[in-house]
Short mmCIF file of C-alpha atoms in Angstrom, two decimals:
data_model
loop_
_atom_site.label_atom_id
_atom_site.label_comp_id
_atom_site.label_asym_id
_atom_site.label_seq_id
_atom_site.Cartn_x
_atom_site.Cartn_y
_atom_site.Cartn_z
CA MET L 654 18.97 -0.85 14.74
CA ASP L 655 19.63 -4.42 15.71
CA GLU L 656 18.30 -7.56 14.05
CA ARG L 657 15.42 -7.97 16.54
CA GLN L 658 14.19 -4.43 15.83
CA ALA L 659 14.52 -4.96 12.07
CA VAL L 660 12.50 -8.18 12.25
CA ALA L 661 9.74 -6.39 14.18
CA ALA L 662 9.71 -3.55 11.64
CA PHE L 663 9.56 -5.90 8.65
CA ALA L 664 6.85 -7.97 10.31
CA ALA L 665 4.78 -4.83 10.82
CA LEU L 666 5.33 -3.79 7.19
CA GLY L 667 4.48 -7.27 5.91
CA GLN L 668 0.77 -6.48 5.62
CA GLU L 669 -0.63 -4.43 2.75
CA HIS L 670 -2.65 -1.91 4.79
CA ARG L 671 0.23 -1.25 7.15
CA LEU L 672 2.61 -0.75 4.25
CA ARG L 673 0.10 1.69 2.71
CA ILE L 674 -0.19 3.53 6.02
CA VAL L 675 3.57 4.02 6.25
CA ARG L 676 3.82 5.11 2.63
CA ALA L 677 0.95 7.60 3.11
CA LEU L 678 2.62 9.01 6.21
CA VAL L 679 6.00 9.27 4.50
CA THR L 680 4.31 11.18 1.68
CA ALA L 681 2.53 13.43 4.19
CA GLY L 682 5.86 14.39 5.77
CA PRO L 683 6.55 15.38 9.37
CA ASP L 684 3.14 17.00 9.90
CA GLY L 685 1.45 13.65 9.35
CA LEU L 686 -2.25 13.02 8.82
CA ALA L 687 -5.34 13.02 10.98
CA ALA L 688 -6.73 9.56 11.69
CA GLY L 689 -9.80 10.05 9.49
CA ALA L 690 -7.78 11.31 6.53
CA LEU L 691 -5.31 8.46 6.93
CA ALA L 692 -8.07 5.84 7.08
CA GLN L 693 -9.63 7.29 3.95
CA ALA L 694 -6.27 7.47 2.12
CA VAL L 695 -5.54 3.84 2.89
CA GLY L 696 -9.09 2.58 2.40
CA VAL L 697 -9.75 1.11 5.84
CA SER L 698 -12.31 1.76 8.55
CA GLY L 699 -11.40 3.66 11.69
CA THR L 700 -11.43 0.43 13.69
CA ASN L 701 -9.08 -1.29 11.26
CA LEU L 702 -6.84 1.77 11.18
CA SER L 703 -6.55 1.66 14.95
CA PHE L 704 -5.48 -2.00 14.83
CA HIS L 705 -2.86 -1.37 12.14
CA VAL L 706 -1.37 1.81 13.62
CA LYS L 707 -0.98 0.01 16.95
CA GLU L 708 1.24 -2.58 15.25
CA LEU L 709 3.25 0.06 13.39
CA SER L 710 3.64 2.16 16.51
CA HIS L 711 4.78 -0.86 18.52
CA ALA L 712 7.44 -1.49 15.85
CA GLY L 713 8.55 2.15 16.18
CA LEU L 714 7.71 3.09 12.59
CA ILE L 715 4.99 5.66 13.30
CA GLN L 716 3.96 7.92 16.15
CA SER L 717 0.80 9.68 17.18
CA ARG L 718 0.00 12.95 18.88
CA ARG L 719 -3.12 14.76 19.91
CA ASP L 720 -4.16 18.04 18.36
CA GLY L 721 -7.32 19.11 20.16
CA ARG L 722 -9.81 16.34 19.57
CA SER L 723 -7.90 14.87 16.63
CA VAL L 724 -5.20 12.22 16.63
CA LEU L 725 -2.44 12.89 14.12
CA TYR L 726 -0.16 10.13 12.92
CA SER L 727 3.27 10.64 11.39
CA ALA L 728 6.11 8.47 10.20
CA THR L 729 9.03 8.08 12.57
CA PHE L 730 11.63 9.09 10.02
CA PRO L 731 14.70 8.26 12.16
CA SER L 732 13.45 4.68 12.59
CA LEU L 733 12.72 4.33 8.89
CA SER L 734 16.20 5.64 8.12
CA GLU L 735 17.70 3.13 10.55
CA LEU L 736 15.78 0.34 8.81
CA ILE L 737 17.18 1.37 5.43
CA GLN L 738 20.67 1.61 6.93
CA PHE L 739 20.26 -1.85 8.45
CA LEU L 740 19.50 -3.26 5.00
CA MET L 741 22.28 -1.39 3.25
CA ARG L 742 24.98 -1.62 5.94
CA ASP L 743 26.92 -4.46 4.33
CA CYS L 744 25.75 -3.79 0.79
CA CYS L 745 28.85 -3.15 -1.25
CA GLN L 746 31.48 -5.47 0.16
CA GLY L 747 34.03 -3.52 -1.89
CA ARG L 748 31.81 -3.28 -4.98
CA PRO L 749 30.11 0.16 -4.94
CA GLU L 750 28.31 -0.52 -8.24
CA VAL L 751 26.06 -2.93 -6.32
CA CYS L 752 24.68 -0.14 -4.11
CA THR L 753 24.75 2.70 -6.61
CA PRO L 754 21.15 2.22 -7.88
CA ALA L 755 19.75 2.27 -4.34
CA VAL L 756 21.84 5.28 -3.34
CA GLU L 757 20.81 7.16 -6.48
CA ALA L 758 17.13 6.37 -5.84
CA LEU L 759 17.40 7.76 -2.31
CA ALA L 760 19.30 10.82 -3.53
CA ALA L 761 16.49 11.52 -6.02
CA CYS L 762 14.12 11.86 -3.05
CA LEU L 763 16.06 14.79 -1.71
CA CYS L 764 14.88 18.06 -3.11
CA PRO L 765 16.43 21.46 -2.43
CA PRO L 766 14.68 23.74 0.07
CA GLY L 767 11.68 25.36 -1.58
CA ASP L 768 11.48 22.71 -4.33
CA THR L 769 8.15 20.92 -4.08
CA ALA L 770 8.57 18.79 -7.21
CA HIS L 771 9.19 15.67 -5.15
CA GLY L 772 6.75 16.46 -2.34
#
């Protein structure tokens, strides 16, 4: 991810409903959520959801797909990972203790296969 892409991603995330949308989709995992369920989870109307997901999609943070008559949205996990890597790339500068809290927080998100405690 280059600086231009990171700026676009942060600009898209710099609005409370869009941040909530991404967080809801991250929580939902790769299967994502139907548009109606996502709108309800975030507390916006369908029209507002459409506006916000367009911005997030344009920034490459979410994607949509059709399933019959439904539109399902999901987080674009590789792009979110690249955004985190962009932030952390030059973190330590020879001082690993600076990055340790962030690395430990990310490691806590990883649960063994079959463990649903973090899901």
